[in-house]
mmCIF file of C-alpha atoms in Angstrom:
data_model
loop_
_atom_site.group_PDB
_atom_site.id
_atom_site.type_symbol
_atom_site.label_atom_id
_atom_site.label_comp_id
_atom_site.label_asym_id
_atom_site.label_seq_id
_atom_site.Cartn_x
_atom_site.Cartn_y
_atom_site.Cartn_z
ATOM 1 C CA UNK A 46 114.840 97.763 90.470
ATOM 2 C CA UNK A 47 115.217 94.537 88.143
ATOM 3 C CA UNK A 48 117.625 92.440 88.979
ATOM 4 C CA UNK A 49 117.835 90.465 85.639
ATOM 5 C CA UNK A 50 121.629 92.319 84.518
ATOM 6 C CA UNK A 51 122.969 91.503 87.711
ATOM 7 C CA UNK A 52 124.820 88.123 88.966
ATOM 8 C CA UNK A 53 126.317 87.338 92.163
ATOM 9 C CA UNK A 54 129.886 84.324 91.999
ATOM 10 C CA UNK A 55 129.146 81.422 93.072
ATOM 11 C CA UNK A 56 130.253 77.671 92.987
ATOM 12 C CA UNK A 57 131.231 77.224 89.041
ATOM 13 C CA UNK A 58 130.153 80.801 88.192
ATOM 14 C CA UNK A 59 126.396 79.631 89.038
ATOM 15 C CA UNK A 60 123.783 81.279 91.478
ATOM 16 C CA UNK A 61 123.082 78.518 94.563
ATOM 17 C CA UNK A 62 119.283 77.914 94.255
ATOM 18 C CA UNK A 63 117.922 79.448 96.956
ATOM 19 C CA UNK A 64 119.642 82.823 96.512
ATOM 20 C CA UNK A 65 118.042 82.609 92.730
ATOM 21 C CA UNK A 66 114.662 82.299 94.271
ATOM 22 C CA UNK A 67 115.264 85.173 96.032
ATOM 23 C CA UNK A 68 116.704 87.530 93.302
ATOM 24 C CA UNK A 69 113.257 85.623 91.269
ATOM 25 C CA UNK A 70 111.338 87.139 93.580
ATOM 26 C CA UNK A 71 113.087 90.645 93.449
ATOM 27 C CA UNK A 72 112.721 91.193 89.522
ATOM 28 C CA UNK A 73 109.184 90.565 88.718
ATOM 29 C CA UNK A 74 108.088 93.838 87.653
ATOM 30 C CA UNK A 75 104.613 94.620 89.019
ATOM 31 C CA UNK A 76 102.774 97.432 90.736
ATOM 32 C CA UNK A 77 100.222 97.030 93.299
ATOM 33 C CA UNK A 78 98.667 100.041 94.442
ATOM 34 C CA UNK A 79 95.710 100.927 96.546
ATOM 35 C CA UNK A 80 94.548 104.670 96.873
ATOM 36 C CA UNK A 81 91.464 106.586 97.311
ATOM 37 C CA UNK A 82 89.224 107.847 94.785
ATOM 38 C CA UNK A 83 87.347 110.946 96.021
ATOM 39 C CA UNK A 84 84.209 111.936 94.059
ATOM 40 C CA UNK A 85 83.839 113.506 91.087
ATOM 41 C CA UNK A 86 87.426 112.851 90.956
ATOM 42 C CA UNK A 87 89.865 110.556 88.108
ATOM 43 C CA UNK A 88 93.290 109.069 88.421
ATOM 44 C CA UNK A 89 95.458 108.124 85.564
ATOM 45 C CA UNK A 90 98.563 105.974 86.155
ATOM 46 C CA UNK A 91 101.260 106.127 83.651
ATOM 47 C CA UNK A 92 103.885 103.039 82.447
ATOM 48 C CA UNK A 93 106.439 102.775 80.191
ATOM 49 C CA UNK A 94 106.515 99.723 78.058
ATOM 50 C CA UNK A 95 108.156 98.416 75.566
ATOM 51 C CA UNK A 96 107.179 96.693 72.562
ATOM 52 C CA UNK A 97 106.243 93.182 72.426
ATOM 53 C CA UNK A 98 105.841 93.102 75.992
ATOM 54 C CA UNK A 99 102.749 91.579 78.026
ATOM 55 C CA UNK A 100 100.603 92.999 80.319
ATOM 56 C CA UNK A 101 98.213 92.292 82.453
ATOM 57 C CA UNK A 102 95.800 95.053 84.539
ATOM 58 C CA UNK A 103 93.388 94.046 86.929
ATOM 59 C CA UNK A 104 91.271 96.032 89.431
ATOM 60 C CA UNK A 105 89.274 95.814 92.151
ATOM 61 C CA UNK A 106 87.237 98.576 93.935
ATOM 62 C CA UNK A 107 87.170 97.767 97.706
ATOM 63 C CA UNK A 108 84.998 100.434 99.243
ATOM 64 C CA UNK A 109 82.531 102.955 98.647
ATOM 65 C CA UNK A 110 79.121 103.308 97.106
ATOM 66 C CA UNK A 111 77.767 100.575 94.903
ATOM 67 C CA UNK A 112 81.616 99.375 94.781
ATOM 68 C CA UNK A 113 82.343 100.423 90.877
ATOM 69 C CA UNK A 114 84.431 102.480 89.103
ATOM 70 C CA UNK A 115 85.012 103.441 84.935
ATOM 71 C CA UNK A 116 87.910 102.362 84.125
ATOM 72 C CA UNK A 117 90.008 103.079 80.618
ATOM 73 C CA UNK A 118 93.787 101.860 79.157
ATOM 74 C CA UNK A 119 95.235 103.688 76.011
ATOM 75 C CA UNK A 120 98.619 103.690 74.186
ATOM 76 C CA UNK A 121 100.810 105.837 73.325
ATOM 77 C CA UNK A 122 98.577 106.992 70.549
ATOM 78 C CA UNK A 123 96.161 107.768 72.684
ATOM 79 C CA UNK A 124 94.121 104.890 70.963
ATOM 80 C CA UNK A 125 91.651 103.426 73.535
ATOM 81 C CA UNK A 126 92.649 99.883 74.251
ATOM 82 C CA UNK A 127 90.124 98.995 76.999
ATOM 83 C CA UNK A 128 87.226 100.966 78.616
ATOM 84 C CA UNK A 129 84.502 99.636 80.856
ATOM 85 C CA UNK A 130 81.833 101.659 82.836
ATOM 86 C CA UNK A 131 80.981 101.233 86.218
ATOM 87 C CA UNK A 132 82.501 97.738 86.882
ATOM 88 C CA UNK A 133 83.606 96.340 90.513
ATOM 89 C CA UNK A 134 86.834 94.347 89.525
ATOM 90 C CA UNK A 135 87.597 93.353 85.955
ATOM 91 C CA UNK A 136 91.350 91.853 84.629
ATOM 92 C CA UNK A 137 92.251 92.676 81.167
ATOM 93 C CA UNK A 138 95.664 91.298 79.640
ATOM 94 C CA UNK A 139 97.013 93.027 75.915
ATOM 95 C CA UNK A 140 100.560 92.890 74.496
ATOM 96 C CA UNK A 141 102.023 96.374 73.894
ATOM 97 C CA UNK A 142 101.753 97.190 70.043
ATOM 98 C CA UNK A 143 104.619 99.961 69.798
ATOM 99 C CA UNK A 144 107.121 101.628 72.921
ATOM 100 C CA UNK A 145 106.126 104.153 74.893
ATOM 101 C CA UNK A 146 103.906 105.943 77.636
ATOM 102 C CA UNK A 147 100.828 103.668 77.812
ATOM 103 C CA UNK A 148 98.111 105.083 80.692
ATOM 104 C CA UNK A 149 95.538 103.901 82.365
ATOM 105 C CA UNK A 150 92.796 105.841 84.540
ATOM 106 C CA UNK A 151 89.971 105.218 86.954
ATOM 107 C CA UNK A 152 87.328 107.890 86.955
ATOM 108 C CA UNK A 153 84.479 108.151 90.062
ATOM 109 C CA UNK A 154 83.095 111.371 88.320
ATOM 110 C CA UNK A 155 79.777 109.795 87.893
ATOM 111 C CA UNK A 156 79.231 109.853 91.675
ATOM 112 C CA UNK A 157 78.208 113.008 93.465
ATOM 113 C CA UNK A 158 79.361 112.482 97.084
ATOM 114 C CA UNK A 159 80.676 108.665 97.285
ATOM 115 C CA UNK A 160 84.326 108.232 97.265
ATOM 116 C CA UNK A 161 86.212 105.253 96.421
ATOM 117 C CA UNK A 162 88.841 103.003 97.455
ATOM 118 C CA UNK A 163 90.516 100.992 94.524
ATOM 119 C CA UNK A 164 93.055 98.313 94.549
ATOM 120 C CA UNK A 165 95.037 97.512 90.909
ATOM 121 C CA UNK A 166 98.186 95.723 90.430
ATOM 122 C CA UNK A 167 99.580 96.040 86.946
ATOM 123 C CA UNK A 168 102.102 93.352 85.707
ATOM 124 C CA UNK A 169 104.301 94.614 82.958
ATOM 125 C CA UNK A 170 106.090 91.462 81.485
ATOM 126 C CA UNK A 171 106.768 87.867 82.337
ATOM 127 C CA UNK A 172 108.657 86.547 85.768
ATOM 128 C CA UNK A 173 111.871 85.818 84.342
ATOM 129 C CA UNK A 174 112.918 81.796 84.385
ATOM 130 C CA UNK A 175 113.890 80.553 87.581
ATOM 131 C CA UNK A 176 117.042 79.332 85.972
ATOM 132 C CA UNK A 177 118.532 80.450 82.761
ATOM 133 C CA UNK A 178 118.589 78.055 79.845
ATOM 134 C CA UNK A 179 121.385 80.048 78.482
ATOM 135 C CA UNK A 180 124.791 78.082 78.449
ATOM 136 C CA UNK A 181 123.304 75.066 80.022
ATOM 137 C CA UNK A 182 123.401 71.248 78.791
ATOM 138 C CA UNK A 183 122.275 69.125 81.318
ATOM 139 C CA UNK A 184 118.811 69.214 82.961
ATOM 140 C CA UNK A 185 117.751 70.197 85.914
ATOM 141 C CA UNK A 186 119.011 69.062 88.825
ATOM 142 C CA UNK A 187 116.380 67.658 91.502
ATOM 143 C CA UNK A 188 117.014 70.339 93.792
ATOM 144 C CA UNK A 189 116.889 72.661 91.031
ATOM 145 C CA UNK A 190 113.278 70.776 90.031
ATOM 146 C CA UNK A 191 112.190 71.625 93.990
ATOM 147 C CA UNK A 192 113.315 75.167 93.929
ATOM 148 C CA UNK A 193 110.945 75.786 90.926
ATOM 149 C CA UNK A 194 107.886 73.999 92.369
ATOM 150 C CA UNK A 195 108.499 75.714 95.589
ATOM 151 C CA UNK A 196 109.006 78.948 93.851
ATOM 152 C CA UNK A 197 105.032 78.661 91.446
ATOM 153 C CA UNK A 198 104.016 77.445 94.631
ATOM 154 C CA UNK A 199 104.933 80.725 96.642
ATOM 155 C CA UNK A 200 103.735 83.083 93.937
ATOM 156 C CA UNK A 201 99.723 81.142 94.026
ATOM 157 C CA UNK A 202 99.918 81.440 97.734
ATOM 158 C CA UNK A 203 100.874 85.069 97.164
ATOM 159 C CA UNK A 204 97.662 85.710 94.630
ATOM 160 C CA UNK A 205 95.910 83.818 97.009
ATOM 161 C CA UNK A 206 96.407 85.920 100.296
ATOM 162 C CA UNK A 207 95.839 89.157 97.968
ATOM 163 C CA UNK A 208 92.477 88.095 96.819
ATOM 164 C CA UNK A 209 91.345 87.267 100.397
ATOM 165 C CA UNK A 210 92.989 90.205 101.512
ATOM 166 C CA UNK A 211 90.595 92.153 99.157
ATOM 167 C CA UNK A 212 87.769 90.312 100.051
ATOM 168 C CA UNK A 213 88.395 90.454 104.008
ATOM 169 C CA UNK A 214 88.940 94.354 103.496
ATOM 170 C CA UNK A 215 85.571 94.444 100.855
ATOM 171 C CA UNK A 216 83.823 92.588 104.244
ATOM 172 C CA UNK A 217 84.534 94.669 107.097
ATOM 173 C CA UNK A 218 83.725 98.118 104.841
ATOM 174 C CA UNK A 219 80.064 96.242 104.882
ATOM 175 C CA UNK A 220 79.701 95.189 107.542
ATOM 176 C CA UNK A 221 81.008 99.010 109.124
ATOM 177 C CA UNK A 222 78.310 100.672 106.659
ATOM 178 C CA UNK A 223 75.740 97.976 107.944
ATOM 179 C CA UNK A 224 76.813 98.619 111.714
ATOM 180 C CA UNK A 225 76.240 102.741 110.760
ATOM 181 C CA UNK A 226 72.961 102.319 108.891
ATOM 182 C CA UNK A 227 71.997 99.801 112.145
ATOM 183 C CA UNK A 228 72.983 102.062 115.050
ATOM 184 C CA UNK A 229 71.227 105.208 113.351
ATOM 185 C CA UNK A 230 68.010 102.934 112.679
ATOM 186 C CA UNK A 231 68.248 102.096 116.321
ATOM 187 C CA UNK A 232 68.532 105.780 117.551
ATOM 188 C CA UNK A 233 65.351 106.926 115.211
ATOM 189 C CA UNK A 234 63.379 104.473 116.729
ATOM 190 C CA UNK A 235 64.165 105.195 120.604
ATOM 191 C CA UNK A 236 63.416 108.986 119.370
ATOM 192 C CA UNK A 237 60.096 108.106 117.892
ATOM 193 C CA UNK A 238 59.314 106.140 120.758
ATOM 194 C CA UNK A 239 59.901 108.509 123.527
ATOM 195 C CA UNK A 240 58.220 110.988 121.528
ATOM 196 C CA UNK A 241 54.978 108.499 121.283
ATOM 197 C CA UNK A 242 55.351 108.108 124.802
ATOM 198 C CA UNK A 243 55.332 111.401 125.811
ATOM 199 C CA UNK A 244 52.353 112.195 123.591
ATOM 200 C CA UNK A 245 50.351 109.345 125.599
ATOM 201 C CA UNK A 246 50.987 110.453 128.440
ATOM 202 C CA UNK A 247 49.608 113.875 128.186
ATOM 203 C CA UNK A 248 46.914 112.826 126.356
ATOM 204 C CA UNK A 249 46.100 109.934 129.157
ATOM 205 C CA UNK A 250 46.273 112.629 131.088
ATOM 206 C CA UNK A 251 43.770 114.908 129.157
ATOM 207 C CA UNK A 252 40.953 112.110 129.912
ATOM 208 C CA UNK A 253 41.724 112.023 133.478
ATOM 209 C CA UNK A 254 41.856 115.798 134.872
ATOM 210 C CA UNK A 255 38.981 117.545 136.616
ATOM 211 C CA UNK A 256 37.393 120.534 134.879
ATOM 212 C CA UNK A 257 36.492 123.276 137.075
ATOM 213 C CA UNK A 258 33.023 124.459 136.537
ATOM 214 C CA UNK A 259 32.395 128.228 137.522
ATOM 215 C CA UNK A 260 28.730 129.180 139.070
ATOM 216 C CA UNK A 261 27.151 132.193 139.391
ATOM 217 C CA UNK A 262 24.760 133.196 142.390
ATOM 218 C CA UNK A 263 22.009 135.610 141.740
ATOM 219 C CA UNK A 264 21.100 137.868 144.794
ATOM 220 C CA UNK A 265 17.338 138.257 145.346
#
């Protein structure tokens, strides 16, 4: 829940630093979500927004198939504000036009038996300001200045460790199929050559075996 209405009593009715990059933390307004696509199949995500506000959606598909997905945002109008076909990760920012329902859905229905895993976060909205220029006449203090490095600082390293989280997770589902495709390669080949084997072996053995001639005597 946002925490932006709420404030805690502290030393000259202010928040101490540290507890504000906390609460910070607590009321960006964001959803990360990773689910499963199945084939054939599409998911549609709904938000309420309201007007004025920006946005941001980006996606990424981690697994599955040729690792794309179609992807399309509308308003409440049903007025198609971004579509794209068969793309692997895209990021598309717009600023809502009007309040209301805006959706957003992922479709896999072009594939016939790959499913899909897909990772989106959608940002609805700015971070609010570390600390409020409301009522305020002097600038900031330099612990103040430190808490707000400290606190861009935290939210890179955050975007950071989720993009190599995506890419470690994009990795291993490669290198797994590659291990699969390997081990069954591996397993057709010690079939075929047993099977060659075999067949030389009875046929070295064809060469090498006495016929028995029959003769027949002819009393006088």
């Amino acid at each position: 829940m946002p925490l932006r209405g709420s404030r805690a009593a502290g030393p000259r009715g202010r928040l101490p630093p540290l507890l504000l990059v906390a609460l910070a933390a607590c009321a960006a307004q964001a959803s990360e979500i990773t689910f499963e696509l199945p084939d054939n199949a599409k998911q549609c995500f709904y938000e309420e927004i309201v007007q004025g506000t920006k946005c941001t959606l980006e996606f990424q598909v981690i697994t599955g198939g040729h690792y794309d997905v179609d992807c399309r945002l509308e308003d409440p109008d049903g007025i198609v504000l971004y579509k794209e076909m068969k793309k692997q990760y895209d990021s598309f920012t717009f600023t809502a036009s009007r309040n209301g329902t805006y959706k957003f859905c992922f479709s896999n229905e072009f594939s016939t038996f790959t499913h899909k895993t897909v990772y989106f976060d959608f940002q609805v909205g700015e971070d609010p300001p570390l600390f409020p220029s409301e009522n305020r006449v002097t600038a900031l203090t330099q612990m103040e200045s430190a808490c707000v490095s400290i606190h861009e600082a935290l939210k890179s390293v955050i975007d950071y460790q989720t993009h190599f989280r995506l890419r470690e997770a994009q990795g291993r589902s490669r290198a797994e199929d590659l291990n699969t495709r390997v081990a069954y390669w591996s397993i057709g080949e010690a079939i075929i050559l047993l099977v060659v084997s075999i067949g030389q072996v009875f046929l070295l053995k064809s060469f090498f075996s006495d016929k028995r001639t029959t003769t027949t005597r002819v009393g006088s």
